[in-house]
XYZ file of C-alpha atoms in Angstrom:
473
model
C 0.000 0.000 0.000
C 1.523 3.287 -1.141
C 1.173 6.114 1.380
C 1.708 9.794 0.567
C 2.072 12.732 2.922
C -0.582 15.113 1.600
C 0.277 18.789 2.105
C -3.446 19.603 1.803
C -4.450 17.515 4.844
C -1.038 17.363 6.534
C -1.549 13.647 6.943
C -0.062 10.475 5.514
C -2.751 8.947 3.329
C -3.215 5.762 1.340
C -2.852 6.519 -2.354
C -6.022 5.771 -4.300
C -5.988 7.030 -7.904
C -9.093 8.361 -9.617
C -8.894 5.667 -12.282
C -7.725 2.201 -11.265
C -4.246 1.450 -12.620
C -3.686 5.002 -13.908
C -2.089 8.083 -12.352
C -2.550 11.678 -13.489
C 0.420 13.701 -12.236
C 1.395 17.335 -12.728
C 4.701 18.801 -11.517
C 5.614 22.460 -11.891
C 8.571 22.913 -14.213
C 11.186 25.663 -14.515
C 10.991 29.254 -15.665
C 13.483 29.007 -18.513
C 15.670 32.109 -18.426
C 18.898 30.511 -17.179
C 20.476 27.141 -16.332
C 18.774 25.202 -13.554
C 20.527 25.087 -10.182
C 20.730 22.152 -7.778
C 17.681 23.377 -5.865
C 15.654 23.267 -9.095
C 17.019 19.774 -9.750
C 15.643 18.302 -6.523
C 11.961 18.226 -7.592
C 13.087 17.247 -11.085
C 14.904 14.156 -9.780
C 12.525 13.277 -6.953
C 9.299 13.354 -8.955
C 11.023 11.493 -11.801
C 11.922 8.781 -9.276
C 8.415 8.676 -7.815
C 6.984 8.412 -11.313
C 9.326 5.498 -12.058
C 8.278 3.833 -8.823
C 4.580 4.154 -9.669
C 5.335 2.582 -13.048
C 7.344 -0.153 -11.295
C 4.255 -0.880 -9.202
C 2.243 -1.338 -12.373
C 0.562 2.035 -12.822
C 0.261 3.773 -16.157
C 1.418 7.310 -15.398
C 0.532 10.375 -17.432
C 3.164 12.832 -16.237
C 2.981 16.506 -17.201
C 5.730 19.018 -16.436
C 5.432 22.503 -17.889
C 7.846 25.142 -19.070
C 7.134 28.746 -18.097
C 8.495 30.396 -21.236
C 6.702 33.736 -20.734
C 7.638 35.650 -17.585
C 9.125 38.928 -16.279
C 12.474 37.226 -15.629
C 12.589 35.935 -19.194
C 11.624 39.317 -20.618
C 14.326 41.079 -18.583
C 17.008 38.508 -19.467
C 16.081 38.673 -23.158
C 16.203 42.461 -23.093
C 19.665 42.357 -21.504
C 20.868 40.010 -24.281
C 19.061 41.873 -27.047
C 17.159 38.790 -28.248
C 13.417 37.948 -28.471
C 11.992 36.477 -25.263
C 10.829 33.234 -26.880
C 14.222 32.737 -28.524
C 15.922 32.945 -25.132
C 13.418 30.628 -23.433
C 13.661 28.066 -26.252
C 17.438 28.020 -25.881
C 17.220 27.331 -22.153
C 14.595 24.636 -22.690
C 17.267 22.880 -24.750
C 19.819 23.392 -21.974
C 17.313 22.055 -19.440
C 16.944 18.819 -21.371
C 20.742 18.407 -21.501
C 20.986 18.716 -17.715
C 17.959 16.477 -17.184
C 19.486 13.785 -19.397
C 22.756 13.964 -17.427
C 20.685 13.370 -14.266
C 18.957 10.343 -15.880
C 15.587 12.107 -15.801
C 12.980 10.641 -18.118
C 11.080 13.103 -20.279
C 7.524 13.863 -19.204
C 4.596 12.476 -21.144
C 3.924 16.099 -22.101
C 6.101 19.208 -21.624
C 3.612 22.016 -22.347
C 4.761 25.601 -22.870
C 2.823 28.693 -21.830
C 3.351 30.338 -25.225
C 1.538 27.441 -26.926
C -1.545 27.688 -24.663
C -2.529 31.359 -24.886
C -6.052 30.709 -26.318
C -6.711 28.128 -23.577
C -5.507 30.578 -20.907
C -7.734 33.359 -22.284
C -10.772 31.030 -22.249
C -9.986 29.957 -18.679
C -9.750 33.593 -17.536
C -12.984 34.504 -19.347
C -14.776 31.682 -17.512
C -13.572 33.076 -14.182
C -14.827 36.548 -15.165
C -18.192 35.118 -16.254
C -18.534 33.291 -12.923
C -17.730 36.436 -10.952
C -14.326 35.318 -9.678
C -12.269 37.778 -11.715
C -12.459 41.344 -13.005
C -10.757 43.534 -15.607
C -9.059 46.824 -14.693
C -7.194 48.968 -17.233
C -6.235 45.956 -19.383
C -5.201 43.790 -16.418
C -7.361 40.960 -15.091
C -7.346 40.070 -11.398
C -8.681 37.133 -9.422
C -11.012 38.089 -6.541
C -9.398 36.017 -3.832
C -12.113 36.553 -1.220
C -14.768 35.230 -3.610
C -13.233 31.751 -3.272
C -14.393 30.093 -0.077
C -11.453 28.058 1.201
C -8.561 30.234 0.101
C -5.586 29.329 2.280
C -6.507 25.654 2.755
C -3.295 24.308 1.180
C -0.933 26.581 3.111
C -3.179 26.403 6.209
C -3.463 30.179 6.414
C -6.416 32.365 7.266
C -7.475 34.977 4.697
C -7.638 37.710 7.356
C -4.095 36.902 8.482
C -2.930 37.051 4.889
C -4.521 40.476 4.420
C -2.525 41.950 7.306
C 0.668 41.264 5.356
C -0.621 42.496 2.015
C -0.319 45.999 0.581
C -1.723 47.910 -2.367
C 0.902 50.013 -4.070
C 0.148 53.585 -5.115
C -1.684 53.485 -8.406
C -2.592 49.807 -8.095
C -6.021 49.087 -9.550
C -6.698 45.938 -7.549
C -9.914 45.947 -5.537
C -8.328 43.981 -2.686
C -4.714 43.586 -1.530
C -4.991 39.783 -1.851
C -6.167 39.788 -5.467
C -3.610 38.485 -7.958
C -3.042 38.962 -11.683
C -4.450 36.539 -14.235
C -3.583 38.732 -17.235
C -1.060 41.565 -17.456
C -1.480 44.422 -19.908
C 1.563 45.193 -22.059
C 3.636 47.982 -20.509
C 5.831 48.875 -23.490
C 5.754 48.213 -27.215
C 8.783 45.906 -27.250
C 7.298 43.558 -24.651
C 5.992 40.177 -25.836
C 2.176 40.214 -25.893
C -0.910 38.567 -27.357
C -4.326 39.879 -28.353
C -7.066 39.272 -25.787
C -10.577 40.584 -24.959
C -8.801 42.944 -22.515
C -6.194 44.236 -24.943
C -2.603 43.257 -25.666
C -0.953 41.439 -22.795
C 0.299 38.138 -21.415
C -0.712 35.618 -18.746
C 0.055 35.915 -15.050
C 2.181 33.137 -13.592
C -0.440 31.249 -11.566
C -3.031 30.831 -14.321
C -0.565 28.968 -16.554
C -0.413 25.719 -14.576
C -4.160 25.609 -13.885
C -4.808 25.876 -17.621
C -2.152 23.406 -18.784
C -3.089 20.840 -16.143
C -6.742 20.992 -17.232
C -5.789 20.836 -20.922
C -3.597 17.743 -20.629
C -4.922 15.882 -17.564
C -8.507 17.012 -17.002
C -10.312 18.981 -14.304
C -9.226 16.769 -11.384
C -5.841 15.077 -11.107
C -4.333 12.572 -8.704
C -1.039 14.220 -7.738
C 0.306 17.759 -7.987
C 3.929 18.271 -7.000
C 6.676 20.833 -6.694
C 9.057 22.493 -4.277
C 7.804 23.695 -0.898
C 8.377 27.304 -1.974
C 5.419 26.877 -4.355
C 2.857 26.027 -1.658
C 2.072 29.709 -1.231
C 1.119 31.614 -3.224
C 1.498 29.607 -6.441
C -0.236 26.341 -5.589
C -2.743 28.084 -3.324
C -3.698 30.280 -6.256
C -3.880 27.321 -8.617
C -6.455 25.689 -6.338
C -8.504 28.898 -6.151
C -8.500 29.349 -9.939
C -9.108 25.719 -10.886
C -11.826 24.928 -8.376
C -13.651 28.206 -9.068
C -13.524 27.545 -12.816
C -14.313 23.830 -12.818
C -16.418 23.356 -9.680
C -14.566 20.181 -8.665
C -11.436 19.443 -6.568
C -8.226 20.269 -8.424
C -5.833 17.617 -7.026
C -6.350 14.855 -4.484
C -2.724 14.684 -3.297
C -0.218 17.517 -2.975
C 3.466 16.618 -2.604
C 6.221 19.153 -1.868
C 9.949 18.577 -1.557
C 12.092 20.516 0.917
C 14.855 22.945 -0.013
C 18.476 22.365 -0.840
C 20.335 24.575 1.621
C 23.870 25.958 1.796
C 25.014 26.553 5.372
C 21.351 26.068 6.371
C 20.178 28.874 4.029
C 17.859 28.103 1.092
C 19.726 27.806 -2.218
C 18.365 30.444 -4.590
C 19.428 32.672 -7.472
C 18.209 35.782 -5.644
C 20.513 35.041 -2.697
C 23.452 34.241 -4.950
C 24.247 31.051 -3.019
C 23.433 28.611 -5.789
C 25.318 26.102 -7.931
C 24.015 25.360 -11.398
C 23.758 21.740 -12.428
C 25.823 22.613 -15.494
C 28.818 23.845 -13.484
C 28.605 20.871 -11.095
C 28.574 18.482 -14.066
C 32.021 19.785 -15.028
C 33.368 18.244 -11.811
C 30.944 15.453 -10.951
C 29.118 12.691 -12.761
C 25.379 13.361 -13.166
C 24.608 10.145 -11.303
C 26.587 11.437 -8.301
C 24.288 14.472 -8.215
C 21.233 12.251 -8.571
C 22.462 10.039 -5.725
C 22.938 13.143 -3.563
C 19.416 14.387 -4.316
C 17.915 11.010 -3.383
C 20.063 10.516 -0.281
C 17.531 12.282 1.933
C 13.780 11.793 2.313
C 12.208 14.343 -0.031
C 10.455 16.364 2.695
C 13.708 16.849 4.639
C 16.178 19.612 3.698
C 19.541 18.604 2.224
C 22.445 20.825 3.270
C 24.800 20.923 0.295
C 28.541 20.550 0.939
C 31.706 19.097 -0.571
C 31.606 16.372 2.097
C 28.105 15.359 1.018
C 29.214 15.248 -2.618
C 32.199 13.066 -1.689
C 29.944 10.758 0.333
C 27.496 10.509 -2.575
C 30.299 9.685 -5.003
C 31.621 6.978 -2.682
C 28.168 5.475 -2.286
C 27.601 5.428 -6.026
C 31.058 3.943 -6.578
C 30.138 1.058 -4.279
C 27.050 0.414 -6.397
C 29.037 0.650 -9.618
C 31.716 -1.720 -8.351
C 29.042 -4.322 -7.668
C 27.567 -3.898 -11.145
C 31.007 -4.066 -12.773
C 31.912 -7.220 -10.848
C 28.660 -8.869 -11.900
C 29.094 -7.776 -15.523
C 32.543 -9.351 -15.511
C 31.352 -12.584 -13.863
C 28.449 -12.931 -16.290
C 31.094 -13.255 -19.026
C 33.921 -14.982 -17.143
C 32.255 -16.901 -14.308
C 31.926 -20.661 -14.001
C 29.295 -22.582 -15.920
C 26.953 -24.915 -14.082
C 24.842 -24.734 -10.938
C 25.158 -22.013 -8.320
C 27.172 -22.685 -5.171
C 25.402 -23.109 -1.820
C 26.436 -19.570 -0.815
C 25.069 -18.169 -4.046
C 21.762 -20.036 -3.681
C 21.416 -18.724 -0.125
C 21.946 -15.175 -1.379
C 19.400 -15.586 -4.180
C 16.877 -16.930 -1.668
C 17.296 -13.677 0.301
C 16.739 -11.382 -2.693
C 12.989 -11.123 -2.065
C 13.730 -9.773 1.419
C 15.701 -6.855 0.003
C 13.147 -6.224 -2.712
C 10.441 -6.019 -0.041
C 12.537 -3.654 2.090
C 12.927 -1.448 -0.964
C 9.190 -1.514 -1.689
C 8.297 -0.852 1.965
C 10.593 2.188 1.952
C 9.168 3.611 -1.260
C 5.594 2.841 -0.160
C 6.267 4.935 2.943
C 5.971 8.363 1.309
C 8.699 7.595 -1.240
C 11.543 7.326 1.273
C 14.422 7.142 -1.198
C 17.028 7.307 1.592
C 15.795 4.018 3.093
C 15.355 2.552 -0.400
C 19.055 3.217 -1.084
C 19.907 1.523 2.228
C 17.986 -1.566 1.069
C 20.077 -1.588 -2.136
C 23.291 -1.469 -0.078
C 22.077 -4.421 2.010
C 21.478 -6.309 -1.239
C 24.984 -5.438 -2.424
C 26.511 -6.734 0.821
C 24.629 -10.007 0.358
C 25.854 -10.288 -3.236
C 29.475 -9.495 -2.379
C 29.497 -12.020 0.486
C 28.266 -14.787 -1.832
C 30.877 -14.212 -4.562
C 33.814 -16.593 -4.275
C 36.579 -17.909 -6.496
C 34.037 -20.355 -7.966
C 31.466 -17.665 -8.774
C 28.988 -18.774 -11.435
C 27.542 -17.034 -14.448
C 24.043 -17.971 -13.298
C 24.446 -16.212 -9.952
C 25.961 -13.152 -11.607
C 22.975 -12.943 -13.939
C 20.412 -13.392 -11.163
C 22.170 -10.867 -8.924
C 22.490 -8.351 -11.767
C 18.780 -8.616 -12.542
C 17.911 -7.940 -8.894
C 20.343 -5.030 -8.560
C 19.152 -3.351 -11.740
C 15.477 -3.902 -10.932
C 15.869 -1.628 -7.921
C 18.404 0.803 -9.366
C 16.291 1.368 -12.469
C 13.593 2.783 -10.169
C 16.145 5.095 -8.537
C 17.557 6.098 -11.922
C 21.046 4.946 -10.903
C 23.585 2.664 -12.635
C 22.066 3.556 -15.990
C 25.447 3.953 -17.646
C 27.313 0.903 -18.962
C 30.815 1.140 -17.481
C 32.192 -1.144 -20.178
C 31.453 1.524 -22.762
C 33.625 3.999 -20.839
C 36.779 1.919 -21.303
C 38.807 3.160 -24.238
C 39.733 0.653 -26.928
C 43.473 1.249 -26.599
C 43.207 0.516 -22.850
C 41.594 -2.832 -23.655
C 44.483 -3.565 -26.045
C 47.014 -2.710 -23.325
C 45.291 -5.181 -21.009
C 45.679 -7.867 -23.678
C 49.363 -6.943 -24.107
C 49.880 -7.224 -20.355
C 48.296 -10.671 -20.331
C 50.587 -11.744 -23.142
C 53.638 -10.372 -21.297
C 52.684 -12.270 -18.142
C 52.170 -15.413 -20.176
C 55.713 -14.977 -21.533
C 56.985 -14.254 -17.977
C 58.021 -10.761 -19.015
C 56.965 -9.328 -15.674
C 58.847 -6.053 -16.082
C 56.838 -5.305 -19.223
C 53.609 -6.425 -17.531
C 54.261 -4.107 -14.571
C 55.073 -1.195 -16.882
C 51.804 -1.702 -18.750
C 49.890 -1.830 -15.439
C 51.484 1.458 -14.378
C 50.570 3.044 -17.713
C 46.965 1.871 -17.428
C 46.659 3.122 -13.852
C 48.193 6.478 -14.795
C 45.329 6.888 -17.250
C 42.732 6.414 -14.519
C 41.926 2.702 -14.633
C 42.142 -0.017 -11.994
C 43.208 -3.584 -12.799
C 42.096 -6.458 -10.634
C 43.434 -9.997 -11.155
C 40.686 -12.496 -10.290
C 40.366 -16.289 -10.628
C 38.264 -15.600 -13.711
C 40.841 -13.289 -15.323
C 41.634 -9.559 -15.361
C 38.893 -7.121 -14.453
C 39.269 -3.457 -15.450
C 37.311 -0.533 -14.064
C 37.512 3.227 -14.470
C 38.715 4.995 -11.348
C 36.449 7.691 -9.922
C 37.880 11.228 -10.093
C 39.261 12.147 -6.658
C 40.472 15.629 -7.484
C 37.605 17.412 -5.748
C 37.811 15.705 -2.394
């Protein structure tokens, strides 16, 4: 039984989808005006993992993650570069996909863009006006927050308390301090804009996701996710818009991941204490970053540090070593039946699979799921002896990859990373040893190791692996 901590109820609840065997899931995507930073990558990696787990459990998942490609930040960045706003956003959508691929993130079923949904957004806003939930003022359109009974239910805030912190700026045409923009009139001629019943303008931020979720998933969805910084006002406003427009609940389950912090402070571009995924990828493997992002339960903050990166790399290296050993033994191991130790290990595999499932069923606890994988690896390593069999290696590999595929780890084939001339040097070394030319064999070993590879002589032959980069420890 899968249980989810629902931000809406602040309780752990059994997951029951609207349609049996299917999951409708919407996760807020990036505003594409720059490279994503590690804080942006946390929801990207976590919800990708949760999606993979739901699919592992047999669900058909329709997963939608949007791109905000129309926004003040995009307009300002485009103006600074002297390029059209949509040209800049399209470029960074491409860069986003490069980073996502490096993190082993699967593409969403649909990646809708705001710029491609303007007519839908206009229709959505018009419906809110017709129902009395929104009003036009000097080309802008605002949502009447107080008209929606239940505003504040996601963030557990009272409307009157919210009003005490709100202000109306001089010249603001809003009727109430809490009202928020659905449509923004164009301020200057160079600004990107579309025709609407209220004049030239563009959508407000909050209306985008309500519209795209309805367009691609329907009026009510199973799961809506994102970072905890989106709970208020973004997701609160989405609920107000969607439920006022459609008259039915917007999402049954709301999931929010905690921040990535640096020295206990939230990582953000505005604070200047952020690291882009792109710059981190120059020093670290994408799977190391993914491991780091999954090393804590998603609702707990992760405090970023070099020590945590080093720990993540070491943990991933342990996983990779197991996979590489099994890959080697599948080719070089003994034929015939498994040994007693191997059979005992195989008999225990279901225990580790169940520990993994129990962890992921418990509000997608990836930290405990990784621990279950390490227990499996210990069992595998203990069973491998000098008489290791191909059958055991194959069974163990299948079990290891079954779990790691869900986590999005060990997706790279290490064998493909070994350069062809290195493989030839290994053959030359074997020939030198066969001819008892040990000086030549040792020289070749030194050359191979100097190029970042590790040789291991086993009863089945020579095993070669690529050494992890230690320069940043």
